[in-house]
PDB file of C-alpha atoms and ligand atoms in Angstrom:
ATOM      1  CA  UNK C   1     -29.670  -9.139  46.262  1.00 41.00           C
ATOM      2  CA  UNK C   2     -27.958  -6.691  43.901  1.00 43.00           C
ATOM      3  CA  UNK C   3     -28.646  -3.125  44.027  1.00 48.00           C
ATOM      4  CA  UNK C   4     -28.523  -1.291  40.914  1.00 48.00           C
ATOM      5  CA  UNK C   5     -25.000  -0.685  39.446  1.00 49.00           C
ATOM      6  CA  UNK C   6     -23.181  -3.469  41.395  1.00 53.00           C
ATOM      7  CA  UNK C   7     -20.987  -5.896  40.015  1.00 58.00           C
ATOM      8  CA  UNK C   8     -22.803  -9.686  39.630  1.00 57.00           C
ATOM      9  CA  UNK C   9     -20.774 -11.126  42.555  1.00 53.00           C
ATOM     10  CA  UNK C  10     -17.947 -13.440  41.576  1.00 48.00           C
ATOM     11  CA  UNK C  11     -19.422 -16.809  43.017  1.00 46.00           C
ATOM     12  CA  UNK C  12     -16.761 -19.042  43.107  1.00 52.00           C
ATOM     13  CA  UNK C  13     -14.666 -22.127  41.937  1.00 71.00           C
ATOM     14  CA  UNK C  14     -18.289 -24.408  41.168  1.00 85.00           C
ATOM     15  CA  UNK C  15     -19.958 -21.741  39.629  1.00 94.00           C
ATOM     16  CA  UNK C  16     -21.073 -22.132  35.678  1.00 97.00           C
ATOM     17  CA  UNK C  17     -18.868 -20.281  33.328  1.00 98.00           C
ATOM     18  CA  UNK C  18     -20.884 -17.402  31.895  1.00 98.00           C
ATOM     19  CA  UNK C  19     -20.072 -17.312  27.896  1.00 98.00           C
ATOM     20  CA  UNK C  20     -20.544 -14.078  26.056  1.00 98.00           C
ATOM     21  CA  UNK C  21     -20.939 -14.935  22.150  1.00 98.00           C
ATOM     22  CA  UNK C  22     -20.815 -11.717  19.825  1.00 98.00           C
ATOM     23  CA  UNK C  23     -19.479 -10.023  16.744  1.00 96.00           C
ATOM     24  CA  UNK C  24     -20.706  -7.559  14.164  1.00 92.00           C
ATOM     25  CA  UNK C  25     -23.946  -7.700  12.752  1.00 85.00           C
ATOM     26  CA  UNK C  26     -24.161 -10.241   9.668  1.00 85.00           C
ATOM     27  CA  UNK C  27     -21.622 -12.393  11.403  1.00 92.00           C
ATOM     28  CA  UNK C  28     -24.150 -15.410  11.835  1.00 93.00           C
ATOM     29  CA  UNK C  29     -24.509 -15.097  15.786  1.00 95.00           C
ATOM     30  CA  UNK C  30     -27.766 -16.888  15.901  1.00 95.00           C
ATOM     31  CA  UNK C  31     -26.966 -19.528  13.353  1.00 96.00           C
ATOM     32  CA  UNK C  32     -23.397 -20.464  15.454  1.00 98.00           C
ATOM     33  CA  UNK C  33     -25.084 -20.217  18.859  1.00 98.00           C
ATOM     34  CA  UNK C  34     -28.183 -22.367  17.649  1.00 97.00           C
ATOM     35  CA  UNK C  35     -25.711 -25.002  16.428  1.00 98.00           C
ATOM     36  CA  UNK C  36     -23.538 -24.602  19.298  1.00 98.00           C
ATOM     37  CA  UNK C  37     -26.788 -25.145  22.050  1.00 97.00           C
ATOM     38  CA  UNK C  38     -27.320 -28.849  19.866  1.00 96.00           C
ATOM     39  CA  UNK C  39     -23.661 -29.819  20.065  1.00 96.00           C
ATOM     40  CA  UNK C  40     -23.372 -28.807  24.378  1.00 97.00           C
ATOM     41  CA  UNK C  41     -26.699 -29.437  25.632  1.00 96.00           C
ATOM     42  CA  UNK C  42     -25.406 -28.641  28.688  1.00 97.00           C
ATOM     43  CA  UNK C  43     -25.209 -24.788  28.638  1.00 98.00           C
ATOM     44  CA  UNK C  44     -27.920 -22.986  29.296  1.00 98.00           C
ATOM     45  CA  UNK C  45     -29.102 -20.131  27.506  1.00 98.00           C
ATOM     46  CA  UNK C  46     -30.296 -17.112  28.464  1.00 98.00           C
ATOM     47  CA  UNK C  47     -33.580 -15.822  26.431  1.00 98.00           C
ATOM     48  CA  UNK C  48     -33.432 -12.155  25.964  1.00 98.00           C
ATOM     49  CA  UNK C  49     -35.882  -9.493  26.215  1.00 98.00           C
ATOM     50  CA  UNK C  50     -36.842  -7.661  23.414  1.00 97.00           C
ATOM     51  CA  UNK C  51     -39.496  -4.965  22.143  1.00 97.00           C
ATOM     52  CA  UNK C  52     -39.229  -5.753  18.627  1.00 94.00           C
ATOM     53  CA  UNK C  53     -42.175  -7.832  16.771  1.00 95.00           C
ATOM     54  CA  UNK C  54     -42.032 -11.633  16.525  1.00 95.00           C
ATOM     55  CA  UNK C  55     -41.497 -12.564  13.444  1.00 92.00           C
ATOM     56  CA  UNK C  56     -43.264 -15.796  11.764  1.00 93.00           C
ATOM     57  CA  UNK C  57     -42.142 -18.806  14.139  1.00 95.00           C
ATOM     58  CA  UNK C  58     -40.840 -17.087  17.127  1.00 95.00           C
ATOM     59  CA  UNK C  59     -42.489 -18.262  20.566  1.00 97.00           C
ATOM     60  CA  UNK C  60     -42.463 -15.591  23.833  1.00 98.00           C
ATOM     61  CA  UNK C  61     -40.512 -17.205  26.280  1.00 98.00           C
ATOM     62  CA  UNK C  62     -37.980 -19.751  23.657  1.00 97.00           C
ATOM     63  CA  UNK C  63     -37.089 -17.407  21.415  1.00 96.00           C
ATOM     64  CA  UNK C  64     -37.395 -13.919  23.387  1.00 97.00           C
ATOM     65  CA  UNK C  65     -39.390 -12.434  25.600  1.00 98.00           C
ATOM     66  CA  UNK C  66     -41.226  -9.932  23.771  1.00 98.00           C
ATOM     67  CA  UNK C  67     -42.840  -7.017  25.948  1.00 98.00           C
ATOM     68  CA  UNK C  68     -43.509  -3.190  25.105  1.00 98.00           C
ATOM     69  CA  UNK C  69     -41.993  -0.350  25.458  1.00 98.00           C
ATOM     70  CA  UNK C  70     -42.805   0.500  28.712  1.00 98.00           C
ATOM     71  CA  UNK C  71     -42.034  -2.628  29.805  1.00 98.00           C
ATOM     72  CA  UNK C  72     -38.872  -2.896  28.842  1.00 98.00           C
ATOM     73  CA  UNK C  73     -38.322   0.750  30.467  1.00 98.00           C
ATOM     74  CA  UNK C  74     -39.778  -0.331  33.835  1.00 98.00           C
ATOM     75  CA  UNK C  75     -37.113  -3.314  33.692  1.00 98.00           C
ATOM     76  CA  UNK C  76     -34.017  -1.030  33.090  1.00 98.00           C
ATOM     77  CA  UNK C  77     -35.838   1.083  36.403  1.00 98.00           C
ATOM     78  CA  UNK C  78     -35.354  -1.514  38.562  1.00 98.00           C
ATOM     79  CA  UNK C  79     -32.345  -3.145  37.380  1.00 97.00           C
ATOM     80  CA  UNK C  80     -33.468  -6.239  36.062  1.00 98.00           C
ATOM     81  CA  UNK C  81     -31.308  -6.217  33.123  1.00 98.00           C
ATOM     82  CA  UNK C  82     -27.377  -7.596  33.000  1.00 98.00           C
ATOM     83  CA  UNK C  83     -27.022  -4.857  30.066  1.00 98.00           C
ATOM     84  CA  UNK C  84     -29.474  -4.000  27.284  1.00 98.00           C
ATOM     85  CA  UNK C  85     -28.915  -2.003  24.125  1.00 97.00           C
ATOM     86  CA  UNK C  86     -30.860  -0.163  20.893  1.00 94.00           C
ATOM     87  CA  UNK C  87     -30.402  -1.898  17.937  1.00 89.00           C
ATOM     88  CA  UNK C  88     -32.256  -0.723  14.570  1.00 82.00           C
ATOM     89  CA  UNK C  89     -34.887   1.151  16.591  1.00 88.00           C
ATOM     90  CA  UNK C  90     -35.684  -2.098  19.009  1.00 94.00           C
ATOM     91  CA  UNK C  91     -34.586  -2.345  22.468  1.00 97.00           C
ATOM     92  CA  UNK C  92     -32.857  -5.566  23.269  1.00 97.00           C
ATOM     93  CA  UNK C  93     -31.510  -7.188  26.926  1.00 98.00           C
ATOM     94  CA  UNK C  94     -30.647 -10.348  29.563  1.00 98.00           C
ATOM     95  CA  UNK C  95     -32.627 -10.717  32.885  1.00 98.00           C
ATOM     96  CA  UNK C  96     -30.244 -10.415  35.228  1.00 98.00           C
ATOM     97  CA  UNK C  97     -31.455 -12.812  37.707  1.00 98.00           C
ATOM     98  CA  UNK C  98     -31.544 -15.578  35.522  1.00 98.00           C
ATOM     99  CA  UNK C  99     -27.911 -15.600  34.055  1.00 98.00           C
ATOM    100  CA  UNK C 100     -26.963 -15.605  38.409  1.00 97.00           C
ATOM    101  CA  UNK C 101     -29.489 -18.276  39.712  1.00 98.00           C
ATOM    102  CA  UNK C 102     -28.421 -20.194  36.609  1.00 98.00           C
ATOM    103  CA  UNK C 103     -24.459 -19.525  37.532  1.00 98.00           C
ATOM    104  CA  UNK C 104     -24.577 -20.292  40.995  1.00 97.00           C
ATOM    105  CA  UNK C 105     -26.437 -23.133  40.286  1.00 97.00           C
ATOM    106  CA  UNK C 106     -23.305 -24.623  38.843  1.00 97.00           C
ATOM    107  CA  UNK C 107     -24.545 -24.716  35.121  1.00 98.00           C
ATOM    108  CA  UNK C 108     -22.758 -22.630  32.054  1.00 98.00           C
ATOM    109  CA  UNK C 109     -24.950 -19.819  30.108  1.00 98.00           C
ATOM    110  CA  UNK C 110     -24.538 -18.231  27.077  1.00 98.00           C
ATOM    111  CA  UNK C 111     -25.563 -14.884  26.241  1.00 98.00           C
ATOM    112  CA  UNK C 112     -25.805 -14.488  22.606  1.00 98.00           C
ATOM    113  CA  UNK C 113     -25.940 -10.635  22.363  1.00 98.00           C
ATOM    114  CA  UNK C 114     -24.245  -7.502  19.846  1.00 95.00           C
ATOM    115  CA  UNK C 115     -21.270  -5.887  20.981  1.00 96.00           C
ATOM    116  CA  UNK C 116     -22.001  -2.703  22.963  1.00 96.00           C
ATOM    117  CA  UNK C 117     -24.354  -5.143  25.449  1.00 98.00           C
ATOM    118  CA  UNK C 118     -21.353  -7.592  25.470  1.00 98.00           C
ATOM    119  CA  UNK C 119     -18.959  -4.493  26.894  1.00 98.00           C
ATOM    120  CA  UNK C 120     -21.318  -3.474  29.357  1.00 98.00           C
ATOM    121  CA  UNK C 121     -21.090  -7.175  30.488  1.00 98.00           C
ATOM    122  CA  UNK C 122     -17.500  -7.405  30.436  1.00 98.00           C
ATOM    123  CA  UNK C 123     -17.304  -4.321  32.976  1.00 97.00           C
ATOM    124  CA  UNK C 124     -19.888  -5.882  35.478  1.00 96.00           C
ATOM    125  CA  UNK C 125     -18.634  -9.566  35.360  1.00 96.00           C
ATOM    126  CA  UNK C 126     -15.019  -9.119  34.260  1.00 95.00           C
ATOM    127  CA  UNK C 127     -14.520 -13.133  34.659  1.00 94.00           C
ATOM    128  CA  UNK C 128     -16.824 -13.838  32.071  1.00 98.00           C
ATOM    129  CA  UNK C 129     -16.065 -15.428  28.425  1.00 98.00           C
ATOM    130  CA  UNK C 130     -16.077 -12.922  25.857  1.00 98.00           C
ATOM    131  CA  UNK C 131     -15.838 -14.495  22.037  1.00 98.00           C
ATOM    132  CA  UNK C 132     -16.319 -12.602  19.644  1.00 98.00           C
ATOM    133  CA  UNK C 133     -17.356 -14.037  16.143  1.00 98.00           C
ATOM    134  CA  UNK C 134     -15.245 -12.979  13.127  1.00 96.00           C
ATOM    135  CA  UNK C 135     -15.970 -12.824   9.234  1.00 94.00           C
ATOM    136  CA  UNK C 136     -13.326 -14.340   7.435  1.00 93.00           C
ATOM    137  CA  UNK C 137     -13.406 -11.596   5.289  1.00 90.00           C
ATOM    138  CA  UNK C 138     -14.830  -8.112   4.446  1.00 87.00           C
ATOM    139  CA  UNK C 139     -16.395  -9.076   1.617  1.00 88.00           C
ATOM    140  CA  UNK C 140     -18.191 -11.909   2.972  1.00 84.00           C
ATOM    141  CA  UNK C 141     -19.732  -9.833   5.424  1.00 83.00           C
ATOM    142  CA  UNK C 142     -21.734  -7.730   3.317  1.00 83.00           C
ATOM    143  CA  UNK C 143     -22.641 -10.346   1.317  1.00 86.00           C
ATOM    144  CA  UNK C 144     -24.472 -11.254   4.427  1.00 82.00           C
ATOM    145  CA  UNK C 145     -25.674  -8.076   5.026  1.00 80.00           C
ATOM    146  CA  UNK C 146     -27.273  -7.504   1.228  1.00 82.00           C
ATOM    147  CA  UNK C 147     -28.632 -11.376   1.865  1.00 78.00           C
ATOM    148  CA  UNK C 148     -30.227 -10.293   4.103  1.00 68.00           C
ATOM    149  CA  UNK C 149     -32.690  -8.864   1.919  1.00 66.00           C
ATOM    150  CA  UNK C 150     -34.789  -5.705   1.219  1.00 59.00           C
ATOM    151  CA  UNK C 151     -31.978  -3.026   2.249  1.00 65.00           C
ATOM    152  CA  UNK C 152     -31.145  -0.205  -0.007  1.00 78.00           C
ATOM    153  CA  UNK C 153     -27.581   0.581  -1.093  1.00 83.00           C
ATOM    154  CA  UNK C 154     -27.779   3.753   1.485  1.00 83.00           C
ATOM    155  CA  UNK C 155     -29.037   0.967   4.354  1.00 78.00           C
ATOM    156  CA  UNK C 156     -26.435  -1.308   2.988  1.00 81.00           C
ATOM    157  CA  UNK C 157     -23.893   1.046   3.366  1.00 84.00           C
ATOM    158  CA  UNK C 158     -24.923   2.057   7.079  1.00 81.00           C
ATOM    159  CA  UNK C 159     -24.697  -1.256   8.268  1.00 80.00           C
ATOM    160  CA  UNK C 160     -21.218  -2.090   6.833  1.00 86.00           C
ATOM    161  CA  UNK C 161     -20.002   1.200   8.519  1.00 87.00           C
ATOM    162  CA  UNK C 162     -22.139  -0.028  11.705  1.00 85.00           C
ATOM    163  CA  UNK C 163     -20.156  -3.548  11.099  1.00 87.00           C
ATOM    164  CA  UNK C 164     -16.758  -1.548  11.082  1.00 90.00           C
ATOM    165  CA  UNK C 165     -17.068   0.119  13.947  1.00 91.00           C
ATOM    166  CA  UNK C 166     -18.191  -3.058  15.942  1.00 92.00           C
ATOM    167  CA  UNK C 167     -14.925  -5.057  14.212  1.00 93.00           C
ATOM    168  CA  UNK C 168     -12.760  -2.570  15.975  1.00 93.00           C
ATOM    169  CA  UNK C 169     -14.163  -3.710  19.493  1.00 95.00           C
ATOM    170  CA  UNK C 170     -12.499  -7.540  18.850  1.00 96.00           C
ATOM    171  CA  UNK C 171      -9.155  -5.866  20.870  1.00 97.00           C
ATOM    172  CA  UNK C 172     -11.704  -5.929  23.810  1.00 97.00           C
ATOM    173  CA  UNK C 173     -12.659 -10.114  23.793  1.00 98.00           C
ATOM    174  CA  UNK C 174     -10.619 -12.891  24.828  1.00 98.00           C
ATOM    175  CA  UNK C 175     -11.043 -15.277  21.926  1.00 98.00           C
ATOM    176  CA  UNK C 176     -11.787 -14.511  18.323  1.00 98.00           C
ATOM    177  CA  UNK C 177     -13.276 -17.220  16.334  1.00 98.00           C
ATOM    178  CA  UNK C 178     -13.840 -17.096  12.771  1.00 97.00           C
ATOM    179  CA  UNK C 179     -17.082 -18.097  11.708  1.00 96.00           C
ATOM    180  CA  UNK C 180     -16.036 -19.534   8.010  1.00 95.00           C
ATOM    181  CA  UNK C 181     -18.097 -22.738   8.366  1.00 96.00           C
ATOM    182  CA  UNK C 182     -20.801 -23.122  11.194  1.00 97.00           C
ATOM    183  CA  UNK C 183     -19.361 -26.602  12.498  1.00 98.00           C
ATOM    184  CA  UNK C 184     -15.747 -25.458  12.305  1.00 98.00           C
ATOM    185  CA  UNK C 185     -16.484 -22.363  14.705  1.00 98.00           C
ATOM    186  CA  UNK C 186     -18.386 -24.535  16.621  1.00 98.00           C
ATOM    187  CA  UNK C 187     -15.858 -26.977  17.193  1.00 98.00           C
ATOM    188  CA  UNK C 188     -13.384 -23.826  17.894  1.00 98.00           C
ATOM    189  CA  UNK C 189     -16.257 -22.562  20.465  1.00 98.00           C
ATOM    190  CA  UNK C 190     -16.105 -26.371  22.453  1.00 98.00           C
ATOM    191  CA  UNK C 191     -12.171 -26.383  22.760  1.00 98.00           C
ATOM    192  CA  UNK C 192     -12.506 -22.871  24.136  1.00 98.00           C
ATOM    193  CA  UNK C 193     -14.815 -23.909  26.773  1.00 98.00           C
ATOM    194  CA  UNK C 194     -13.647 -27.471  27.926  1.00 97.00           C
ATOM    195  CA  UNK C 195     -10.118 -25.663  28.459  1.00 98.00           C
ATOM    196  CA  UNK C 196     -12.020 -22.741  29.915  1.00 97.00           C
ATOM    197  CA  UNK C 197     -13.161 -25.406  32.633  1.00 96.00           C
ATOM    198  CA  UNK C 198      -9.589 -26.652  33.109  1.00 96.00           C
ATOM    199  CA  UNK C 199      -7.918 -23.513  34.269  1.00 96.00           C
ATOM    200  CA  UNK C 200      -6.331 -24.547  37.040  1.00 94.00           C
ATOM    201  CA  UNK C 201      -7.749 -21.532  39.419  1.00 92.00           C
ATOM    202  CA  UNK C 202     -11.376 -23.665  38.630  1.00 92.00           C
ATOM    203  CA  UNK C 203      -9.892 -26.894  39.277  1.00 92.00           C
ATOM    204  CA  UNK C 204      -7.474 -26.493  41.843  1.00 91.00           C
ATOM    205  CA  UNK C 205      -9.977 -26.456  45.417  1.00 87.00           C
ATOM    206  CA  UNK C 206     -11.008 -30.149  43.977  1.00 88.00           C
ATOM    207  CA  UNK C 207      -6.735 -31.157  44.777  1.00 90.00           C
ATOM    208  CA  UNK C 208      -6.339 -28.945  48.085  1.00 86.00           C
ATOM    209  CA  UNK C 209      -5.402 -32.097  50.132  1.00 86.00           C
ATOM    210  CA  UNK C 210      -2.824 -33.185  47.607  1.00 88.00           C
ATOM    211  CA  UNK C 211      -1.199 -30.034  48.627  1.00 86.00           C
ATOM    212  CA  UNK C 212       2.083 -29.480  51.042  1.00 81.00           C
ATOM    213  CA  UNK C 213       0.613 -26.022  51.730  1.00 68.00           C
ATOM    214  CA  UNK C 214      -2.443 -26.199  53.376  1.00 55.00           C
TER     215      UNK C 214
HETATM  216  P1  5GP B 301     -32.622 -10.032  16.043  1.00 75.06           P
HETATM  217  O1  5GP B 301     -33.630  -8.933  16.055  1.00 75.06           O
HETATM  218  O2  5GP B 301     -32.094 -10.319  14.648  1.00 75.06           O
HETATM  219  O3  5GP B 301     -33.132 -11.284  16.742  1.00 75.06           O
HETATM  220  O4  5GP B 301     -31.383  -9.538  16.891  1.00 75.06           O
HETATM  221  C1  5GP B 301     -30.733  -8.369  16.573  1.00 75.06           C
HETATM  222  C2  5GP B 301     -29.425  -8.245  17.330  1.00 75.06           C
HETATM  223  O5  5GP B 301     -29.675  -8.145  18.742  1.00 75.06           O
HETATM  224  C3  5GP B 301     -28.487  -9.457  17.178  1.00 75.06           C
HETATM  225  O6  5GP B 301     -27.178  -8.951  16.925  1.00 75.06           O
HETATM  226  C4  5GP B 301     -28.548 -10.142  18.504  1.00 75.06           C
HETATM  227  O7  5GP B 301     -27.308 -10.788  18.815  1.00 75.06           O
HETATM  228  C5  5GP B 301     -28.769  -8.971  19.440  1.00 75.06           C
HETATM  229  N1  5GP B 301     -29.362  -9.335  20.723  1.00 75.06           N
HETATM  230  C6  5GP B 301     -30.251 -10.323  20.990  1.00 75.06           C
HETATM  231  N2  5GP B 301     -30.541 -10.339  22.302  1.00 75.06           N
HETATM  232  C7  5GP B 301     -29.810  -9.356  22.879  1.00 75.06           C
HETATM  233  C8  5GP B 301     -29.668  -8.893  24.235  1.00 75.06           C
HETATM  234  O8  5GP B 301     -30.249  -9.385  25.191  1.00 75.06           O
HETATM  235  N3  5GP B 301     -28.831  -7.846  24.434  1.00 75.06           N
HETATM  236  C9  5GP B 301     -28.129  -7.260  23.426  1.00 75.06           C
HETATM  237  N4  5GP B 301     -27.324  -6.272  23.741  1.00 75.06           N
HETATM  238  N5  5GP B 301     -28.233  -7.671  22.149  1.00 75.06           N
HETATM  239  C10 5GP B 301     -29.064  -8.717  21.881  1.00 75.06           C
END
């Protein structure tokens, strides 16, 4: 049982991988990670809490869990979060006990997150995954971002500075994949994790009588 601050304990060689997917905000996260989840059915993801609204679609429990407020707040009390963040006035997280019964259970998960959740991640379970999802260019990205819709030149302009200062985090990830085409990065995603699974510190307690040392 974890008590609040420690470290998710590192479980060993037939533990899942745990995959951190993130990036600025525009960068198509959801669209790469829902492709990704049809290509490796496999990895499990994790469904994240949120207080924002559904919108039209969205089911509590597939696509998040949506709770209040004070909900959320009681769940950051008692620790039940891996890491949760405020984004655009909405509180966002990942159960913590899910992503480690899932782990130790010998399956992969993917958290599918923004970037300062992802770095408070990457200081409590240091041997996770981190990718982080890359425009191809600039320009691109706030196409994405004025796609999106409704936003006024002043909102527009927030979020690209918002997407600039998340850019500079990549320094922090282990693999940068460039989301130009969804099935390309997914592809890139797929190597990443079949040779993620072939490190030889994962594979190596499977060949211990082959060896002269032991
Ligand atoms: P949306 O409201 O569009 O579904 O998500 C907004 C942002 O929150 C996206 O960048 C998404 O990746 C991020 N997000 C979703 N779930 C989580 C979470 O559990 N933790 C953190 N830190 N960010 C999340």
């Amino acid at each position: 049982m974890n008590k609040p601050g420690d470290e998710i304990e590192d479980m060993g060689n037939d533990n899942g991988l745990l995959l951190v997917l993130s990036g600025p905000s525009g960068v198509g996260k959801g669209t790469v990670c829902s492709a990704l989840r049809q290509r490796m059915k496999d990895i499990v993801y994790s469904v994240s809490v949120t207080t924002r609204a559904p919108r039209a679609g969205e089911v509590d429990g597939v696509n998040y869990f949506f709770r209040t407020k004070q909900e959320f707040e009681r769940m950051i009390e008692q620790d039940e979060l891996l890491e949760w963040a405020e984004y655009v006035g909405n509180y966002y997280g990942t159960p913590r006990r899910f992503v480690e019964e899932t782990l130790a259970s010998g399956r992969d998960v993917i958290l599918e997150i923004e970037v300062q959740g992802a770095m408070q991640v990457k200081r409590k379970f240091p041997q996770g995954i981190f990718l982080f999802l890359a425009p191809p260019d600039l320009e691109e990205l706030k196409n994405r971002i004025v796609g999106r819709g409704t936003e006024n030149e002043e909102a527009v302009r927030k979020r690209m500075e918002a997407a600039l200062a998340e850019l500079e985090l990549m320094n922090q990830y282990d693999y940068v994949v460039v989301n130009d085409e969804v099935g390309q990065a997914c592809r890139r995603i797929e190597a990443i994790i079949i040779a993620e699974h072939l490190r030889k510190d994962r594979q190596i307690h499977k060949f211990r009588k082959w060896l002269k040392e032991e």
